[in-house]
Every structure is written in C-alpha cells, then in structure tokens.
Tab-separated table of C-alpha atoms in Angstrom:
chain	number	residue	atom	x	y	z
A	4	MET	CA	31.864	109.163	-258.654
A	5	THR	CA	30.000	109.299	-255.376
A	6	GLU	CA	32.184	108.698	-252.388
A	7	ALA	CA	31.396	105.914	-249.959
A	8	VAL	CA	30.392	106.746	-246.400
A	9	ILE	CA	33.104	105.553	-244.032
A	10	THR	CA	32.389	105.068	-240.355
A	11	GLU	CA	34.846	105.361	-237.497
A	12	SER	CA	34.355	101.638	-236.836
A	13	GLU	CA	35.435	100.889	-240.363
A	14	LEU	CA	38.510	103.031	-239.904
A	15	GLN	CA	39.360	101.018	-236.794
A	16	ALA	CA	38.822	97.766	-238.659
A	17	TYR	CA	40.961	99.088	-241.476
A	18	ALA	CA	43.728	99.922	-238.988
A	19	ASP	CA	43.465	96.326	-237.788
A	20	GLY	CA	43.534	94.971	-241.343
A	21	ARG	CA	40.128	93.377	-240.891
A	22	LEU	CA	38.127	94.778	-243.798
A	23	ASP	CA	37.406	92.743	-246.869
A	24	ALA	CA	38.957	93.852	-250.137
A	25	GLU	CA	35.995	95.914	-251.256
A	26	ARG	CA	35.560	97.938	-248.076
A	27	GLY	CA	39.308	98.166	-247.690
A	28	ALA	CA	39.576	99.788	-251.103
A	29	ALA	CA	36.750	102.168	-250.260
A	30	VAL	CA	38.534	103.232	-247.065
A	31	GLU	CA	41.790	103.681	-248.930
A	32	ALA	CA	40.122	105.929	-251.479
A	33	TRP	CA	38.524	107.911	-248.654
A	34	LEU	CA	41.818	108.286	-246.820
A	35	ALA	CA	43.651	109.281	-249.984
A	36	ALA	CA	41.635	112.474	-250.006
A	37	ARG	CA	42.213	113.110	-246.295
A	38	PRO	CA	45.912	113.171	-245.397
A	39	GLU	CA	45.300	113.990	-241.727
A	40	GLU	CA	42.977	111.067	-241.293
A	41	ALA	CA	45.416	108.866	-243.172
A	42	GLU	CA	48.171	109.970	-240.817
A	43	ARG	CA	45.975	109.183	-237.812
A	44	ILE	CA	45.320	105.647	-239.049
A	45	THR	CA	49.010	105.167	-239.806
A	46	GLU	CA	49.781	106.103	-236.215
A	47	TYR	CA	47.188	103.651	-234.922
A	48	ARG	CA	48.982	100.936	-236.838
A	49	ARG	CA	52.284	102.092	-235.453
A	50	ILE	CA	50.873	101.882	-231.928
A	51	THR	CA	49.805	98.295	-232.573
A	52	GLU	CA	53.291	97.454	-233.787
A	53	GLU	CA	54.845	99.082	-230.752
A	54	LEU	CA	52.523	97.195	-228.419
A	55	ARG	CA	53.470	93.913	-230.017
A	56	ALA	CA	57.154	94.765	-229.984
A	57	ALA	CA	56.896	95.661	-226.310
A	58	TYR	CA	54.887	92.699	-225.058
A	59	ASP	CA	55.301	89.805	-227.470
A	60	PRO	CA	58.658	88.923	-225.879
A	61	VAL	CA	56.675	87.863	-222.789
A	62	LEU	CA	55.472	84.877	-224.830
A	63	ASP	CA	59.016	83.544	-224.948
A	64	GLU	CA	59.770	83.960	-221.261
A	65	PRO	CA	59.868	80.779	-219.218
A	66	VAL	CA	56.624	80.382	-217.296
A	67	PRO	CA	57.184	80.710	-213.537
A	68	GLU	CA	56.665	77.436	-211.736
A	69	ARG	CA	53.958	78.853	-209.491
A	70	LEU	CA	51.744	79.575	-212.491
A	71	ALA	CA	51.842	76.085	-213.896
A	72	GLN	CA	51.196	74.822	-210.383
A	73	ALA	CA	48.134	77.000	-210.006
A	74	LEU	CA	46.304	74.415	-212.096
A	75	GLY	CA	45.407	71.512	-209.911
A	76	ALA	CA	45.078	70.593	-206.273
A	77	ARG	CA	48.689	69.458	-206.186
A	78	ALA	CA	49.661	73.088	-206.400
A	79	ARG	CA	48.301	73.856	-202.963
A	80	TRP	CA	50.903	71.869	-201.097
A	81	PRO	CA	54.024	73.943	-201.669
A	82	ARG	CA	52.321	77.060	-200.354
A	83	TYR	CA	51.139	75.447	-197.163
A	84	ALA	CA	54.462	73.744	-196.733
A	85	ALA	CA	56.230	77.086	-197.024
A	86	VAL	CA	53.983	78.686	-194.450
A	87	ALA	CA	54.447	75.749	-192.119
A	88	ALA	CA	58.202	76.017	-192.500
A	89	TRP	CA	58.055	79.712	-191.663
A	90	PHE	CA	55.956	78.931	-188.657
A	91	ALA	CA	58.385	76.354	-187.367
A	92	LEU	CA	61.347	78.641	-187.965
A	93	GLY	CA	59.548	81.561	-186.405
A	94	ALA	CA	58.619	79.573	-183.330
A	95	ALA	CA	62.266	78.681	-182.839
A	96	ILE	CA	63.435	82.258	-183.270
A	97	GLY	CA	60.639	83.516	-181.092
A	98	ALA	CA	61.598	81.182	-178.296
A	99	LEU	CA	65.201	82.351	-178.502
A	100	ALA	CA	64.460	86.025	-178.732
A	101	GLY	CA	61.625	85.946	-176.277
A	102	TRP	CA	59.885	88.904	-177.757
A	103	GLN	CA	56.930	90.602	-176.273
A	104	LEU	CA	53.651	90.147	-178.033
A	105	HIS	CA	51.219	92.968	-177.746
A	106	ALA	CA	47.851	91.417	-178.228
A	107	THR	CA	46.053	94.660	-178.932
A	108	ARG	CA	44.348	92.959	-181.842
A	109	PRO	CA	43.454	89.332	-182.414
A	110	ALA	CA	46.754	87.628	-183.058
A	111	ALA	CA	47.212	85.272	-185.943
A	112	PRO	CA	49.372	82.390	-184.847
A	113	LEU	CA	49.971	81.220	-188.399
A	114	SER	CA	52.397	83.867	-189.525
A	115	ALA	CA	53.491	84.906	-186.083
A	116	ASP	CA	57.138	85.466	-186.792
A	117	ILE	CA	57.477	86.316	-190.429
A	118	GLY	CA	58.094	89.911	-189.548
A	119	LEU	CA	61.379	89.587	-187.697
A	120	VAL	CA	63.457	90.022	-190.827
A	121	MET	CA	61.340	93.005	-191.712
A	122	ALA	CA	61.855	94.600	-188.287
A	123	ARG	CA	65.602	94.261	-188.662
A	124	ARG	CA	65.625	95.742	-192.140
A	125	ALA	CA	63.388	98.578	-191.015
A	126	ALA	CA	65.722	99.351	-188.130
A	127	ILE	CA	68.703	99.416	-190.475
A	128	ALA	CA	66.878	101.716	-192.885
A	129	HIS	CA	65.937	103.981	-190.000
A	130	ALA	CA	69.495	104.113	-188.711
A	131	THR	CA	70.755	104.848	-192.218
A	132	TYR	CA	68.411	107.597	-193.287
A	133	SER	CA	67.044	109.345	-190.236
A	134	PRO	CA	70.345	111.110	-189.360
A	135	GLU	CA	70.510	112.599	-192.862
A	136	VAL	CA	70.278	116.354	-192.772
A	137	ARG	CA	70.345	117.240	-196.437
A	138	HIS	CA	68.967	114.084	-198.095
A	139	PRO	CA	66.675	112.310	-195.658
A	140	VAL	CA	64.218	111.425	-198.433
A	141	GLU	CA	64.139	111.041	-202.180
A	142	VAL	CA	60.819	112.780	-202.655
A	143	GLY	CA	59.660	115.431	-200.233
A	144	ALA	CA	56.257	115.902	-198.625
A	145	ASP	CA	55.686	118.883	-200.926
A	146	GLN	CA	55.168	116.269	-203.641
A	147	GLU	CA	53.181	113.863	-201.491
A	148	ASP	CA	50.751	112.835	-204.226
A	149	HIS	CA	53.597	112.026	-206.561
A	150	LEU	CA	55.458	110.189	-203.817
A	151	VAL	CA	52.496	108.005	-202.923
A	152	ALA	CA	51.606	107.328	-206.567
A	153	TRP	CA	55.181	106.403	-207.356
A	154	LEU	CA	55.641	104.083	-204.383
A	155	SER	CA	52.211	102.521	-204.982
A	156	LYS	CA	53.195	101.759	-208.548
A	157	ARG	CA	56.509	100.267	-207.582
A	158	LEU	CA	55.019	98.094	-204.848
A	159	GLY	CA	52.119	97.184	-207.098
A	160	THR	CA	49.543	98.022	-204.473
A	161	PRO	CA	47.846	101.215	-203.332
A	162	LEU	CA	49.644	102.852	-200.427
A	163	ARG	CA	48.854	105.785	-198.228
A	164	ALA	CA	51.113	107.970	-196.168
A	165	PRO	CA	49.365	108.152	-192.796
A	166	LYS	CA	48.815	111.617	-191.371
A	167	LEU	CA	50.342	111.918	-187.929
A	168	GLU	CA	49.876	115.660	-187.335
A	169	THR	CA	47.545	115.059	-184.414
A	170	ALA	CA	50.280	112.991	-182.832
A	171	GLY	CA	52.754	115.805	-183.417
A	172	TYR	CA	54.542	114.432	-186.447
A	173	SER	CA	54.509	115.641	-190.024
A	174	LEU	CA	55.583	113.881	-193.181
A	175	VAL	CA	59.087	114.693	-194.386
A	176	GLY	CA	58.827	112.517	-197.481
A	177	GLY	CA	59.802	109.070	-198.583
A	178	ARG	CA	61.996	106.854	-200.652
A	179	LEU	CA	62.116	103.486	-202.342
A	180	LEU	CA	64.239	100.744	-200.787
A	181	PRO	CA	65.194	97.246	-201.889
A	182	GLY	CA	63.672	94.444	-199.809
A	183	GLU	CA	63.660	90.679	-199.851
A	184	ASN	CA	60.193	90.547	-201.425
A	185	GLY	CA	60.781	93.408	-203.828
A	186	PRO	CA	60.594	97.168	-203.542
A	187	VAL	CA	59.878	98.707	-200.141
A	188	ALA	CA	58.284	102.066	-199.400
A	189	HIS	CA	59.895	104.147	-196.674
A	190	PHE	CA	58.134	107.191	-195.214
A	191	MET	CA	59.807	109.589	-192.827
A	192	TYR	CA	58.067	111.751	-190.226
A	193	GLN	CA	59.426	114.446	-187.963
A	194	SER	CA	58.174	116.224	-184.868
A	195	ASN	CA	58.624	119.912	-184.073
A	196	GLN	CA	61.513	118.915	-181.854
A	197	GLY	CA	63.215	117.202	-184.777
A	198	THR	CA	62.487	113.663	-183.579
A	199	ARG	CA	62.245	111.342	-186.544
A	200	VAL	CA	60.118	108.256	-187.037
A	201	THR	CA	60.150	106.095	-190.164
A	202	LEU	CA	57.489	103.790	-191.539
A	203	TYR	CA	58.701	100.834	-193.570
A	204	VAL	CA	56.080	99.236	-195.822
A	205	ARG	CA	56.685	96.093	-197.782
A	206	THR	CA	54.529	93.690	-199.727
A	207	GLU	CA	54.161	90.225	-198.282
A	208	GLY	CA	54.771	87.204	-200.484
A	209	VAL	CA	51.567	85.613	-199.296
A	210	ASP	CA	48.247	87.021	-198.215
A	211	ASN	CA	48.712	86.813	-194.477
A	212	ARG	CA	46.117	87.210	-191.877
A	213	GLU	CA	46.501	90.172	-189.608
A	214	THR	CA	49.060	89.876	-186.879
A	215	ALA	CA	49.284	91.687	-183.600
A	216	PHE	CA	51.760	94.484	-183.029
A	217	ARG	CA	55.158	93.201	-182.131
A	218	TYR	CA	58.077	94.990	-180.683
A	219	ALA	CA	61.763	94.584	-181.361
A	220	LYS	CA	64.862	96.560	-180.514
A	221	GLU	CA	67.820	96.606	-182.829
A	222	GLY	CA	70.710	98.474	-181.275
A	223	ASN	CA	69.134	101.738	-180.158
A	224	VAL	CA	66.302	101.587	-182.682
A	225	ARG	CA	62.883	100.598	-181.409
A	226	VAL	CA	60.522	98.954	-183.886
A	227	PHE	CA	56.841	98.130	-183.734
A	228	TYR	CA	55.838	95.938	-186.628
A	229	TRP	CA	52.797	94.126	-187.878
A	230	VAL	CA	51.397	92.430	-190.939
A	231	ASP	CA	48.060	93.354	-192.414
A	232	ARG	CA	47.154	90.916	-195.171
A	233	LYS	CA	49.339	91.763	-198.131
A	234	LEU	CA	51.418	94.480	-196.524
A	235	GLY	CA	53.940	94.388	-193.729
A	236	TYR	CA	54.605	97.525	-191.678
A	237	ALA	CA	57.398	98.507	-189.338
A	238	LEU	CA	57.507	101.808	-187.454
A	239	SER	CA	60.961	102.693	-186.187
A	240	SER	CA	62.550	105.359	-184.050
A	241	ALA	CA	65.700	105.729	-182.037
A	242	GLU	CA	64.534	108.829	-180.225
A	243	THR	CA	61.056	108.139	-178.900
A	244	SER	CA	60.057	106.087	-175.917
A	245	LYS	CA	58.501	102.712	-176.451
A	246	ASP	CA	55.153	104.029	-175.228
A	247	GLU	CA	55.169	106.951	-177.619
A	248	LEU	CA	56.157	104.743	-180.532
A	249	PHE	CA	53.377	102.345	-179.605
A	250	LYS	CA	50.869	105.188	-179.714
A	251	LEU	CA	52.145	106.234	-183.115
A	252	ALA	CA	51.937	102.666	-184.375
A	253	ASN	CA	48.323	102.551	-183.238
A	254	ALA	CA	47.624	105.829	-185.003
A	255	VAL	CA	49.177	104.475	-188.197
A	256	TYR	CA	47.239	101.245	-187.956
A	257	GLN	CA	43.937	102.972	-187.351
A	258	GLN	CA	44.417	105.313	-190.296
A	259	LEU	CA	45.247	102.489	-192.619
A	260	ASN	CA	42.259	100.473	-191.392
A	261	PRO	CA	39.506	103.007	-190.844
B	30	MET	CA	44.128	67.410	-225.841
B	31	ASN	CA	42.526	67.848	-222.436
B	32	GLU	CA	41.521	71.174	-220.947
B	33	THR	CA	44.339	71.289	-218.428
B	34	GLN	CA	46.970	71.023	-221.126
B	35	ARG	CA	45.201	73.650	-223.177
B	36	LEU	CA	45.113	75.950	-220.155
B	37	VAL	CA	48.829	75.412	-219.635
B	38	ASP	CA	49.435	76.265	-223.277
B	39	LEU	CA	47.543	79.516	-222.862
B	40	ILE	CA	49.600	80.719	-219.891
B	41	PRO	CA	52.155	82.650	-221.990
B	42	ARG	CA	49.335	84.553	-223.666
B	43	LEU	CA	47.718	85.326	-220.327
B	44	ARG	CA	51.067	86.604	-219.095
B	45	ARG	CA	51.550	88.839	-222.124
B	46	TYR	CA	48.117	90.373	-221.733
B	47	ALA	CA	48.487	90.744	-217.962
B	48	ARG	CA	51.879	92.402	-218.331
B	49	ALA	CA	50.452	94.996	-220.669
B	50	LEU	CA	47.354	95.394	-218.530
B	51	VAL	CA	48.997	96.005	-215.150
B	52	GLY	CA	52.554	96.902	-216.140
B	53	ASP	CA	54.472	95.436	-213.251
B	54	ARG	CA	55.845	91.943	-213.812
B	55	ALA	CA	55.178	90.488	-210.373
B	56	ALA	CA	51.709	92.011	-210.174
B	57	ALA	CA	50.942	90.680	-213.643
B	58	ASP	CA	51.959	87.162	-212.671
B	59	ASP	CA	49.883	87.460	-209.506
B	60	LEU	CA	46.913	88.257	-211.705
B	61	VAL	CA	47.679	85.272	-213.933
B	62	GLN	CA	47.987	83.015	-210.901
B	63	ASP	CA	44.668	84.171	-209.470
B	64	THR	CA	43.113	83.707	-212.895
B	65	LEU	CA	44.407	80.172	-213.275
B	66	GLU	CA	43.284	79.216	-209.781
B	67	ARG	CA	39.845	80.643	-210.460
B	68	ALA	CA	39.678	78.976	-213.869
B	69	TRP	CA	40.704	75.668	-212.344
B	70	ALA	CA	38.023	75.933	-209.692
B	71	LYS	CA	35.407	76.915	-212.266
B	72	LEU	CA	36.438	74.578	-215.038
B	73	HIS	CA	33.200	72.651	-214.666
B	74	LEU	CA	31.410	75.799	-215.828
B	75	TYR	CA	33.348	75.888	-219.057
B	76	ARG	CA	31.334	74.362	-221.881
B	77	ARG	CA	33.354	71.958	-223.932
B	78	GLY	CA	33.604	72.829	-227.566
B	79	THR	CA	33.380	76.563	-226.943
B	80	ASP	CA	36.376	78.856	-227.146
B	81	LEU	CA	38.567	78.077	-224.136
B	82	ARG	CA	40.789	81.087	-224.760
B	83	ALA	CA	37.860	83.505	-224.750
B	84	TRP	CA	36.520	81.872	-221.603
B	85	LEU	CA	39.904	82.168	-219.892
B	86	PHE	CA	40.253	85.833	-220.794
B	87	THR	CA	36.762	86.429	-219.445
B	88	VAL	CA	37.852	84.844	-216.167
B	89	MET	CA	40.945	87.025	-216.120
B	90	HIS	CA	38.971	90.151	-216.840
B	91	ASN	CA	36.579	89.413	-213.985
B	92	VAL	CA	39.396	88.611	-211.583
B	93	HIS	CA	41.157	91.819	-212.522
B	94	VAL	CA	38.092	94.009	-212.211
B	95	ASN	CA	37.332	92.515	-208.810
B	96	ARG	CA	40.880	93.074	-207.646
B	97	VAL	CA	40.882	96.631	-208.892
B	98	ARG	CA	37.556	97.365	-207.234
B	99	ALA	CA	38.756	95.813	-203.989
B	100	THR	CA	42.175	97.362	-203.776
B	101	ARG	CA	42.400	100.379	-206.018
B	102	PRO	CA	39.544	102.738	-205.514
B	103	THR	CA	41.436	105.359	-207.493
B	104	GLU	CA	41.930	103.284	-210.603
B	105	ILE	CA	39.977	104.608	-213.529
B	106	LEU	CA	37.437	101.916	-214.274
B	107	GLU	CA	34.958	103.569	-216.543
B	108	ASP	CA	35.123	105.238	-219.877
B	109	GLU	CA	34.019	108.687	-218.948
B	110	MET	CA	36.590	109.440	-216.313
B	111	PRO	CA	39.145	112.255	-216.433
B	112	GLU	CA	40.466	112.992	-219.868
B	113	LEU	CA	44.006	113.803	-220.761
B	114	ALA	CA	43.674	117.263	-219.337
B	115	GLN	CA	45.609	116.094	-216.302
B	116	ARG	CA	48.625	115.162	-218.337
B	117	PRO	CA	51.367	116.566	-216.156
B	118	ALA	CA	53.610	119.372	-217.186
B	119	GLN	CA	57.188	118.676	-217.979
B	120	GLY	CA	59.447	118.290	-214.989
B	121	ASP	CA	56.990	117.178	-212.361
B	122	GLY	CA	58.342	113.669	-212.492
B	123	LEU	CA	55.205	112.015	-213.751
B	124	LEU	CA	55.716	112.777	-217.414
B	125	VAL	CA	54.573	109.906	-219.561
B	126	ARG	CA	57.876	108.432	-220.581
B	127	ASP	CA	57.090	105.235	-222.388
B	128	LEU	CA	54.414	103.069	-223.833
B	129	ASP	CA	53.991	101.228	-220.561
B	130	ARG	CA	53.040	104.382	-218.742
B	131	ALA	CA	50.889	105.626	-221.571
B	132	ILE	CA	48.854	102.426	-221.444
B	133	ALA	CA	48.551	102.648	-217.711
B	134	ARG	CA	46.921	106.038	-218.152
B	135	LEU	CA	44.082	104.625	-220.212
B	136	PRO	CA	40.870	103.786	-218.401
B	137	LEU	CA	40.846	100.065	-217.658
B	138	ASP	CA	37.902	99.344	-219.956
B	139	GLN	CA	39.610	100.947	-222.920
B	140	ARG	CA	42.943	99.343	-222.110
B	141	ALA	CA	41.386	95.879	-222.041
B	142	VAL	CA	39.701	96.311	-225.416
B	143	LEU	CA	42.816	97.707	-227.083
B	144	LEU	CA	45.048	94.926	-225.760
B	145	LEU	CA	42.662	92.119	-226.673
B	146	VAL	CA	42.389	93.491	-230.202
B	147	THR	CA	46.055	94.256	-230.794
B	148	LEU	CA	47.948	91.680	-228.724
B	149	GLU	CA	45.489	88.798	-228.639
B	150	GLU	CA	44.173	89.635	-232.095
B	151	MET	CA	40.692	88.722	-230.983
B	152	SER	CA	37.876	89.531	-233.357
B	153	TYR	CA	35.626	92.381	-232.222
B	154	ASP	CA	32.910	89.792	-231.572
B	155	GLU	CA	35.217	87.782	-229.359
B	156	VAL	CA	36.190	90.879	-227.407
B	157	ALA	CA	32.533	91.749	-226.927
B	158	ARG	CA	31.862	88.274	-225.537
B	159	ALA	CA	35.001	88.153	-223.399
B	160	LEU	CA	34.191	91.471	-221.753
B	161	SER	CA	30.405	91.049	-221.808
B	162	ILE	CA	29.802	94.319	-223.610
B	163	PRO	CA	27.991	95.167	-226.864
B	164	ILE	CA	30.111	95.297	-229.990
B	165	GLY	CA	29.338	98.986	-230.435
B	166	THR	CA	30.976	99.586	-227.070
B	167	VAL	CA	33.978	97.575	-228.169
B	168	MET	CA	34.379	99.825	-231.200
B	169	SER	CA	33.964	103.078	-229.307
B	170	ARG	CA	36.401	102.015	-226.589
B	171	LEU	CA	38.903	100.873	-229.167
B	172	SER	CA	38.621	104.176	-230.977
B	173	ARG	CA	38.998	106.207	-227.796
B	174	ALA	CA	41.900	104.140	-226.514
B	175	ARG	CA	43.823	104.591	-229.730
B	176	GLU	CA	43.172	108.272	-229.980
B	177	LYS	CA	44.283	108.835	-226.388
B	178	LEU	CA	47.441	106.840	-226.901
B	179	ARG	CA	48.158	108.709	-230.114
B	180	LEU	CA	47.804	112.052	-228.389
B	181	MET	CA	49.993	110.896	-225.508
B	182	MET	CA	52.656	109.793	-227.961
B	183	LEU	CA	52.429	113.123	-229.747
B	184	GLY	CA	52.772	114.850	-226.395
B	185	GLN	CA	55.928	112.896	-225.714
B	186	THR	CA	57.392	113.741	-229.078
B	187	ALA	CA	56.569	117.394	-228.565
B	188	ALA	CA	58.115	117.347	-225.094
B	189	ALA	CA	61.217	115.626	-226.407
B	190	LYS	CA	61.576	118.279	-229.099
B	191	LEU	CA	61.142	121.040	-226.564
B	192	LYS	CA	63.931	119.546	-224.517
B	193	VAL	CA	66.288	119.496	-227.459
B	194	VAL	CA	65.435	122.999	-228.640
B	195	LYS	CA	65.388	124.561	-225.147
C-alpha cells in the first residue's frame, strides 16, 4: 500500500475536524504510524477546547449598555450629557476652590475640572507611600521593563516611566493602585537628597482633549495634574517647592509628548 | 430581520473574540464599542445578502490594527517577529502563567487567525476574506500559532514540574 502524502494544511484541517471522510481516514492512517505527530495534533485539539472553555462564557455575559447604544445616533446623547454634567459640576467646584490655571498649553475648557478627584487621590497615594522606607514600591527600578510592561497591561494602554535624571531625580519603582476608573499606575522618583516625587497615571473614561497643567494642594502635598487624551497624570510631592514641581511636571509632559 | 438587529445579535460574539484578542475586559469592550460605532457609520458600505458576520469581523480587525499601530508601537504585528526565544526564565515575574498570557504572546496576525478558526469557527476561506489575506497565509499562520501555543504550554508544564521536584 502506498501511503498518501499529507500536508501540514491537511493536518490543521484535521485538527479542526474539517476534512471529508476520505482525507480524514488518510490522515488518521498517516498519524497512526507517527505517534509524535499524532500527539501534536491531539494537543492542538486540546488547545482549541481550552480556548473555547476560557472564552465561550463571554457569550453568556450580559452585554454592557454602552455597546448596544453604540449602534445608532441615539447613543451619542448619553456621552455628551455626561461630559456636560462634568463640566457643570467642575465649573461649580472650580469657582469654589478658585484654583490657579497654568495656561502653559492650550487649555481645553470642555473637561476643565475632571482632574480634581484625580489630584486628591494622587496626593493621598503620595502621602501614603512616599514615607515608606522599606516598601516604597512594589516593583523596583531594577526591573523597570517588567514594571512598565505590567502596568501597561493592567491599564490596557502603553505607559512609559519618564526619565528625570537630568532634573536630578531617578526612578525608585512603581506600584499598581485602585482608582475610580480602574487600575492606576504609580511611579516613584527620588533625588540624591532623598526628596521623593510620585507620578500618578490613570486612564480616563473618555478620550479627553488635552488640558493645561493645574495645581492643587492637599494638606502639605503639592500636585500638578493634567489630562492628555486617554490618560490623566498627577505629579505630587510634599518636599519640593511649587516651582520645582512645575519644572518636573513640564519635563514629564515633554517626555511623554516628544 | 434588519441589519441593526443582526448587529446587536452579533455583539456577544464580538465580545468573545475581542476578549481573547486583547485579554483585558474593559479594553476588549472598548474595541467592541469602536467596532460597532465604525460599523454603524459604514453600514451603507455593507452589501446586503453578503455575510454580515464576516463583514463585522473585518471591521473589527481593521479597527484593532489601527488602534495597535496608533498606540502600541511595541506590539508584535507581523509574523516574523521575535520567536519564543525570549520566553522568560522562571522567577522573573513574567512567566507565562495561563492561556490568556500565552495568547497575548502570539503575534497579532497569528492570534487573529487562530481565534477566528477556533472560537468563531470560521471556514479558512472566511478567515482569508475577513483578514484580507491569501488562504495559504491563513494556513501558515494557523499552523505557527498552534505550534507556538503548544510549546508555551509544554514550557509551563515543564516549569510546573520543576517547581514540584525542586
């Protein structure tokens, strides 16, 4: 009996159960004489089963409202309404707080005040972690690539840890924090004198336009914060002057937007 | 049934594919949302009577590729990018721990083919049309994706055994 010639494509089709009876039988006969190949195809089938077991449950999840609403003009309204509500709320808070706006870049009036909550959370995170001597970060700067890859994956967007050596600060490391929009990346920097600065990076729920730098002070923590499309940033320190922090914020911004 | 209802009915399948493609739940739903908005805006380009599902997955593929190109310059887009040689050693924290991560390590082109074949159960012809690639490319990407996943799984098993044996 002469043996049939079996191609790799046919083996794939066999793994997917897509060969007709005749070719299927030919592949089976071929595999019967090749246990290693047979084992390989068995594992391919197992992978398919595992994929289905892992992801088929998604089919039974309730569909988020926003997805159904993405079909049709009607869907546009809730988004704009939400932004408008933020704007109104922000204007009220802004009037009360009377914060300083640093118009170093073209300001976007639309989302002017979304960042206040972020500034507060960043200040709290700074106050919590920067005094730590033994455990200031979860992942140290010696594993910077891993740190950035990990935080990028968790935030679902590519991040970078700005390099602030020229400004006298080096990366200590970073950690993951909970935030109102999901996971937050938190990078810590330190100067030779031991002064610490932290950069809080969160994803924004909506794709905002750029905002100008803004400044807030929470207790003794100074915060410069800004929003750059899908990411919100807040740079905090309790130990630097406002001017120095502003320079660092500019350095961070310029590195992230070369 | 009109197209809108059929699109709505396809959302769970888009979500399943997106979840496997990008891993993270919120990011996957963002991709689905962008896809649906794009599909809605381009619905006039869809030819009635042709396969709406294939058309929708084509839209999603294009949206995803554009997003990846725009935001993730480091994502592996093409077939011939780094092989498994960079699989990290045990203990460096990036060990491939589960299927999710293993899939994420496949080049995007291979991942898309594998998921359309296994999860969506598209025919090879349909995959070729959805991704605008020749069928021979579909087969070679499918083959490579599976072999890489298999080796990653073997690596995990080996690592797990090592751990137990010490």
